[in-house]
Amino acid sequence: MKIVYSDVLVIGGGLSGLRAAVASSKRGHSTVVISLVPAKRSHSAAAQGGMQASLAAASASRGDNEDVHFSDTIKGSDWGADQDVARMFANTAPKAIRELATWGVPWSRIKAGEREVVVNAKKVTITEEKQAEGLITSRNFGGTKKWRTCFTADGTGHTMLYAMDNKAIELGIDIHERKEALALIHSDGICNGAVVRDLITGELTAYVAKATVVATGGYGRLYKISTNAIICEGMGAAIALETGVTPLGNMEAVQFHPTAIVPAGILTTEGCRGDGGLLLDKDHYRFMPDYEPDKKELASRDVVSRRMTEHIRKGKGVPSPYGDHLWLDIRLLGKEHIDKNLREVKEICQYFLGIDPVTDLIPVQPTQHYSMGGVRTKPTGETPGLKGLFSVGEASCWDMHGFNRLGGNSVAETVVAGMIVGEYIADYCDDNSVDIKTSIVNDFIEREQAKIEKLCARDSGENVYDLKETMQNIMMDKVGIFRTEEDLVAAVSELTELHQRAKNIAIKTKTRSSNPELVEAMRVPRMIKIALCTAMGAQARKESRGAHAREDYPERNDKEWLKRTLAYWKNEDDPTPTLEYEDLDIMRMEMPPGSRGYGKDLTIHHPDTEKRVAEVEKLKEANPDVNRHELSELLNPIDLPERLRGLNERVGIGYE
Amino acid sequence: MSQSNGTAQKGRTLKFHILRFDPQLKGDKPRMETFEIEEQDSMTIFIGLNEIRKKYDASLQFDFVCRAGICGSCGMVINGRPDLACRTLTNTFPDGEITLLPLPAFELIGDLSVDTGKFMRNMSERMENWIHEEPDAEPRKLTVLEEKMDPDVATEIYELDRCIECGCCVSACGTARMRKDFLGAVGFMHVARFEMDPRDKRTDEDWYDLIGDDDGVFGCMSLMGCEDNCPKDLPHQNRIAYLRRKMVSAGT
């Protein structure tokens, strides 16, 4: 039996995993990262438009601060987020971006003087102050009060990931590429690493560690069309689920991005609309102001995606062999702006569509984009069910996004959560040791080896590619943007059957070393489990909240559904997952539930909301002289690791 | 460089000629195999290879991650030129014949899959591709305003930071084929990127120690395969010439 020991094992080499690894390594804990692919190829690199942080240096972002960022994030989440976590996040985001500036990210900077921008289809001149010149600039994004999204052209994730991976290399962190975690090693409620398969040699190794971190990204590839990289298959969530003792949170919360190109499903950044781009229908008519007169194209993502779908249903879409689509128009931004700030978008249009967005309209459709759900964690990033098991980034349900994530808040979460949770992981390693018996480790390896042998021994059975395609079609057709009881019942029943069939997969290629079919055969049954968690969570949730939109239950129902879904797979032989719920406590909310300000407010309120609103008002009246930081402390006291505390400076106003 | 001509040719038969070889399997020998599939609208080599794997040969090895031309995983030699397979549309091949070979100059994993990761990590370690502050610099407090940077300089750094380490430049490089430890254009591009970054305090002498020899910038024979085959159109020729001039003066 081969065993690799370290203090920390990070599963996943994207931004959040690497940032957590940097934190634990800096605190003196030996840290190993395993990754399916070279770390710089992780899906974090695909983030285009930017990272939200309330630096408030650009003129259109003046007046921004942690409170405004927090409030936008909670509204965006449709009050589904954990407000402690969202507050920890908003307060730390400026520190995370400034740290990355010292690590080499070439953030786009402010140039003093006048410049022309496009706002609401009109050219407007804005003036940047001399004192702000050279500071990090920001652009407009959906669902935000201020221009808060900081960027490097439209290659933000790429530059962040390169700086982060290079930092990890500088620190000498071991990154083992082309390795896949097959199972978490755990006993007596403690997690101690993972069984890992080498994707080249096929060898199984036990990576034994004090702390284990799941940072494997989202589960977008459950859907037939997704903007996600093809490795985003939810395997981190699956191995956590398969422990049987720790749950996945809010798996039904799946975001659809308004503007992926048709048919490839590749993203064009929200920055297109943030910078002034428009959505047009088949008559080249700008329809969003009719639906959302206030925020128009820059309503929250879930809202825009639904409005687009509604408009297509009215027959206003452009017919194509891949279904009806709409147009994204960025022509009005001009060649110079597109060449400089939207050049990845331009390349994507050239290569995949053969068009030039300077002169042509871009065909777009709402497309699966982000997984709000994931491995449920406490604010420290540790899972509730297993000591020593942590999760960060899109893989987790740390829960700052609730039921809808704001654009620019995902790469921000990766580095902020990596920073915060990384410190808690290091604390955990300071206080704990590895006590697991090698016989238990051996059992876990043998169990995984036996599964592989059983799979390779079966000569006839189900075709893995057919099963995968069937699952992806079910999710696409029945667990999509708009959901109904009828579709969801059918989805759960079809997926339950698929889960049984997946126990009988037979593969043609029996090679134990590098073998893509074997990899697929080990992943697909687990993808189906994740799909079942998603579909069952959606069927059970009889309300509409954020990205979870039920046509038969259009109201947000705080009275009955202000709670987080927890999906467990308690016994290996269970035909379906078990759903449990945890309530969100209104009486502890800094920002009690209210209206997001889109369309007609259909909220069914919880009786506590009125009470808490009155309580918050009373607290404000009783403390008329406190500043905003003290007020936030009164309303929502949070704990942050020592080194991440402190007020954030802003140009012209200092630490106000 | 491949670019769509926008004309769909649905129904045409495509012939993929693919190098097959699995060095993990004892006794396996390199050979070419041909697969025929029907062309679909907007088909890319990514879609084509996946269809071959599903329908004809599940053992076929290749690497894709983003399938959107931004992660650099899928470099391969396509009809004689290294390029990104994910964004190469099949309708750019008038006769429907597509020959695919793994990138040379990297360790072969199997079929079209090569280990660029190991090469790039070595390169990053060797060139120390990170910001070097003054040795005695105090870590900057994260609560204070970030250090200012000229906006044009930030834009110029990003231009060079767009490299996706796909390895096409190394595979297209005459020197890299003859000289095992030659840094290659990807390494020079990173050096040029950090050399112009005001946050990096390394001196010309430091750079000379890294690239002032025949495994570095003086080994380049100026064949410019890198410039001709870079999927991101990075200014390799210009930057290599710049570094060479700079190193000549640093070395004298």
GROMACS .gro file of N, CA and C in nm, chain A residues 342-416:
model
  225
  342LEU      N    1  -1.280   4.351  -2.421
  342LEU     CA    2  -1.363   4.232  -2.446
  342LEU      C    3  -1.298   4.145  -2.554
  343ARG      N    4  -1.167   4.132  -2.544
  343ARG     CA    5  -1.097   4.064  -2.652
  343ARG      C    6  -1.115   3.913  -2.650
  344GLU      N    7  -1.134   3.853  -2.530
  344GLU     CA    8  -1.160   3.708  -2.528
  344GLU      C    9  -1.295   3.680  -2.593
  345VAL      N   10  -1.392   3.767  -2.566
  345VAL     CA   11  -1.525   3.755  -2.628
  345VAL      C   12  -1.510   3.762  -2.780
  346LYS      N   13  -1.427   3.855  -2.823
  346LYS     CA   14  -1.408   3.871  -2.967
  346LYS      C   15  -1.347   3.744  -3.027
  347GLU      N   16  -1.246   3.688  -2.958
  347GLU     CA   17  -1.183   3.565  -3.009
  347GLU      C   18  -1.283   3.450  -3.015
  348ILE      N   19  -1.364   3.437  -2.909
  348ILE     CA   20  -1.463   3.330  -2.905
  348ILE      C   21  -1.560   3.345  -3.022
  349CYS      N   22  -1.604   3.467  -3.048
  349CYS     CA   23  -1.695   3.491  -3.161
  349CYS      C   24  -1.628   3.457  -3.294
  350GLN      N   25  -1.502   3.495  -3.308
  350GLN     CA   26  -1.432   3.467  -3.433
  350GLN      C   27  -1.417   3.318  -3.456
  351TYR      N   28  -1.370   3.248  -3.352
  351TYR     CA   29  -1.335   3.107  -3.372
  351TYR      C   30  -1.456   3.015  -3.374
  352PHE      N   31  -1.554   3.040  -3.289
  352PHE     CA   32  -1.664   2.945  -3.277
  352PHE      C   33  -1.785   2.983  -3.361
  353LEU      N   34  -1.796   3.111  -3.396
  353LEU     CA   35  -1.913   3.154  -3.473
  353LEU      C   36  -1.875   3.213  -3.609
  354GLY      N   37  -1.747   3.245  -3.625
  354GLY     CA   38  -1.705   3.306  -3.751
  354GLY      C   39  -1.760   3.446  -3.770
  355ILE      N   40  -1.784   3.518  -3.661
  355ILE     CA   41  -1.837   3.654  -3.672
  355ILE      C   42  -1.748   3.752  -3.596
  356ASP      N   43  -1.765   3.880  -3.626
  356ASP     CA   44  -1.691   3.985  -3.556
  356ASP      C   45  -1.792   4.068  -3.477
  357PRO      N   46  -1.784   4.064  -3.343
  357PRO     CA   47  -1.885   4.134  -3.262
  357PRO      C   48  -1.880   4.287  -3.276
  358VAL      N   49  -1.776   4.338  -3.341
  358VAL     CA   50  -1.771   4.482  -3.367
  358VAL      C   51  -1.880   4.519  -3.468
  359THR      N   52  -1.907   4.425  -3.559
  359THR     CA   53  -2.005   4.455  -3.663
  359THR      C   54  -2.126   4.359  -3.662
  360ASP      N   55  -2.114   4.247  -3.591
  360ASP     CA   56  -2.220   4.145  -3.596
  360ASP      C   57  -2.287   4.125  -3.460
  361LEU      N   58  -2.410   4.077  -3.463
  361LEU     CA   59  -2.481   4.040  -3.341
  361LEU      C   60  -2.437   3.899  -3.298
  362ILE      N   61  -2.437   3.877  -3.166
  362ILE     CA   62  -2.393   3.747  -3.113
  362ILE      C   63  -2.516   3.665  -3.072
  363PRO      N   64  -2.531   3.542  -3.126
  363PRO     CA   65  -2.647   3.460  -3.086
  363PRO      C   66  -2.626   3.402  -2.945
  364VAL      N   67  -2.720   3.429  -2.856
  364VAL     CA   68  -2.704   3.382  -2.717
  364VAL      C   69  -2.832   3.318  -2.663
  365GLN      N   70  -2.812   3.232  -2.564
  365GLN     CA   71  -2.919   3.161  -2.494
  365GLN      C   72  -2.881   3.153  -2.347
  366PRO      N   73  -2.980   3.156  -2.255
  366PRO     CA   74  -2.946   3.127  -2.116
  366PRO      C   75  -2.896   2.983  -2.104
  367THR      N   76  -2.787   2.963  -2.031
  367THR     CA   77  -2.718   2.834  -2.028
  367THR      C   78  -2.670   2.806  -1.886
  368GLN      N   79  -2.676   2.679  -1.847
  368GLN     CA   80  -2.628   2.642  -1.713
  368GLN      C   81  -2.490   2.701  -1.691
  369HIS      N   82  -2.468   2.760  -1.571
  369HIS     CA   83  -2.343   2.833  -1.552
  369HIS      C   84  -2.278   2.812  -1.415
  370TYR      N   85  -2.359   2.805  -1.309
  370TYR     CA   86  -2.297   2.807  -1.175
  370TYR      C   87  -2.376   2.722  -1.077
  371SER      N   88  -2.303   2.659  -0.986
  371SER     CA   89  -2.364   2.574  -0.884
  371SER      C   90  -2.358   2.646  -0.749
  372MET      N   91  -2.471   2.700  -0.705
  372MET     CA   92  -2.473   2.762  -0.572
  372MET      C   93  -2.464   2.653  -0.464
  373GLY      N   94  -2.524   2.540  -0.493
  373GLY     CA   95  -2.520   2.429  -0.398
  373GLY      C   96  -2.385   2.361  -0.396
  374GLY      N   97  -2.364   2.279  -0.293
  374GLY     CA   98  -2.238   2.206  -0.283
  374GLY      C   99  -2.222   2.148  -0.145
  375VAL      N  100  -2.097   2.116  -0.111
  375VAL     CA  101  -2.068   2.054   0.018
  375VAL      C  102  -2.100   2.155   0.128
  376ARG      N  103  -2.198   2.122   0.212
  376ARG     CA  104  -2.240   2.216   0.316
  376ARG      C  105  -2.128   2.234   0.418
  377THR      N  106  -2.101   2.359   0.452
  377THR     CA  107  -1.998   2.387   0.552
  377THR      C  108  -2.049   2.488   0.654
  378LYS      N  109  -1.978   2.495   0.765
  378LYS     CA  110  -1.998   2.602   0.863
  378LYS      C  111  -1.921   2.725   0.812
  379PRO      N  112  -1.936   2.841   0.880
  379PRO     CA  113  -1.860   2.960   0.835
  379PRO      C  114  -1.708   2.939   0.835
  380THR      N  115  -1.658   2.843   0.912
  380THR     CA  116  -1.514   2.814   0.911
  380THR      C  117  -1.473   2.731   0.791
  381GLY      N  118  -1.570   2.685   0.712
  381GLY     CA  119  -1.539   2.600   0.598
  381GLY      C  120  -1.539   2.452   0.630
  382GLU      N  121  -1.553   2.419   0.759
  382GLU     CA  122  -1.554   2.278   0.797
  382GLU      C  123  -1.694   2.221   0.777
  383THR      N  124  -1.701   2.093   0.741
  383THR     CA  125  -1.832   2.032   0.719
  383THR      C  126  -1.896   2.000   0.854
  384PRO      N  127  -2.030   2.000   0.859
  384PRO     CA  128  -2.096   1.969   0.985
  384PRO      C  129  -2.083   1.822   1.023
  385GLY      N  130  -2.062   1.734   0.926
  385GLY     CA  131  -2.067   1.591   0.955
  385GLY      C  132  -1.933   1.525   0.981
  386LEU      N  133  -1.825   1.585   0.933
  386LEU     CA  134  -1.694   1.521   0.947
  386LEU      C  135  -1.591   1.623   0.993
  387LYS      N  136  -1.531   1.599   1.106
  387LYS     CA  137  -1.421   1.683   1.153
  387LYS      C  138  -1.305   1.670   1.057
  388GLY      N  139  -1.238   1.782   1.030
  388GLY     CA  140  -1.120   1.776   0.946
  388GLY      C  141  -1.150   1.776   0.797
  389LEU      N  142  -1.280   1.775   0.762
  389LEU     CA  143  -1.316   1.788   0.620
  389LEU      C  144  -1.366   1.929   0.595
  390PHE      N  145  -1.299   1.998   0.503
  390PHE     CA  146  -1.334   2.136   0.468
  390PHE      C  147  -1.374   2.142   0.322
  391SER      N  148  -1.442   2.251   0.285
  391SER     CA  149  -1.470   2.271   0.143
  391SER      C  150  -1.468   2.421   0.114
  392VAL      N  151  -1.415   2.457  -0.003
  392VAL     CA  152  -1.409   2.599  -0.043
  392VAL      C  153  -1.446   2.616  -0.189
  393GLY      N  154  -1.488   2.739  -0.222
  393GLY     CA  155  -1.516   2.774  -0.361
  393GLY      C  156  -1.649   2.719  -0.408
  394GLU      N  157  -1.660   2.701  -0.540
  394GLU     CA  158  -1.788   2.659  -0.597
  394GLU      C  159  -1.829   2.521  -0.548
  395ALA      N  160  -1.733   2.437  -0.512
  395ALA     CA  161  -1.765   2.303  -0.461
  395ALA      C  162  -1.846   2.309  -0.333
  396SER      N  163  -1.834   2.420  -0.262
  396SER     CA  164  -1.893   2.427  -0.128
  396SER      C  165  -2.029   2.496  -0.129
  397CYS      N  166  -2.103   2.472  -0.022
  397CYS     CA  167  -2.219   2.556   0.008
  397CYS      C  168  -2.184   2.624   0.141
  398TRP      N  169  -2.086   2.714   0.134
  398TRP     CA  170  -2.042   2.798   0.247
  398TRP      C  171  -2.159   2.890   0.276
  399ASP      N  172  -2.216   2.920   0.166
  399ASP     CA  173  -2.343   2.984   0.146
  399ASP      C  174  -2.347   3.135   0.159
  400MET      N  175  -2.264   3.196   0.075
  400MET     CA  176  -2.275   3.341   0.058
  400MET      C  177  -2.364   3.377  -0.061
  401HIS      N  178  -2.401   3.276  -0.143
  401HIS     CA  179  -2.478   3.306  -0.264
  401HIS      C  180  -2.626   3.272  -0.252
  402GLY      N  181  -2.664   3.193  -0.153
  402GLY     CA  182  -2.804   3.155  -0.141
  402GLY      C  183  -2.855   3.094  -0.269
  403PHE      N  184  -2.962   3.153  -0.325
  403PHE     CA  185  -3.024   3.094  -0.444
  403PHE      C  186  -2.990   3.163  -0.574
  404ASN      N  187  -2.901   3.263  -0.568
  404ASN     CA  188  -2.854   3.325  -0.691
  404ASN      C  189  -2.725   3.399  -0.662
  405ARG      N  190  -2.624   3.367  -0.740
  405ARG     CA  191  -2.496   3.434  -0.723
  405ARG      C  192  -2.487   3.557  -0.813
  406LEU      N  193  -2.433   3.665  -0.761
  406LEU     CA  194  -2.410   3.782  -0.844
  406LEU      C  195  -2.286   3.759  -0.931
  407GLY      N  196  -2.291   3.814  -1.054
  407GLY     CA  197  -2.173   3.811  -1.139
  407GLY      C  198  -2.058   3.878  -1.066
  408GLY      N  199  -1.938   3.824  -1.080
  408GLY     CA  200  -1.821   3.883  -1.014
  408GLY      C  201  -1.803   3.839  -0.871
  409ASN      N  202  -1.903   3.769  -0.815
  409ASN     CA  203  -1.890   3.720  -0.678
  409ASN      C  204  -1.832   3.578  -0.671
  410SER      N  205  -1.812   3.513  -0.787
  410SER     CA  206  -1.760   3.376  -0.778
  410SER      C  207  -1.609   3.374  -0.766
  411VAL      N  208  -1.537   3.441  -0.858
  411VAL     CA  209  -1.391   3.444  -0.839
  411VAL      C  210  -1.358   3.516  -0.709
  412ALA      N  211  -1.442   3.613  -0.671
  412ALA     CA  212  -1.419   3.680  -0.543
  412ALA      C  213  -1.432   3.578  -0.430
  413GLU      N  214  -1.536   3.494  -0.436
  413GLU     CA  215  -1.549   3.392  -0.331
  413GLU      C  216  -1.428   3.299  -0.326
  414THR      N  217  -1.379   3.259  -0.444
  414THR     CA  218  -1.269   3.161  -0.443
  414THR      C  219  -1.152   3.211  -0.361
  415VAL      N  220  -1.111   3.335  -0.385
  415VAL     CA  221  -0.991   3.382  -0.315
  415VAL      C  222  -1.021   3.425  -0.172
  416VAL      N  223  -1.141   3.480  -0.149
  416VAL     CA  224  -1.176   3.523  -0.013
  416VAL      C  225  -1.197   3.400   0.076
   0.00000   0.00000   0.00000
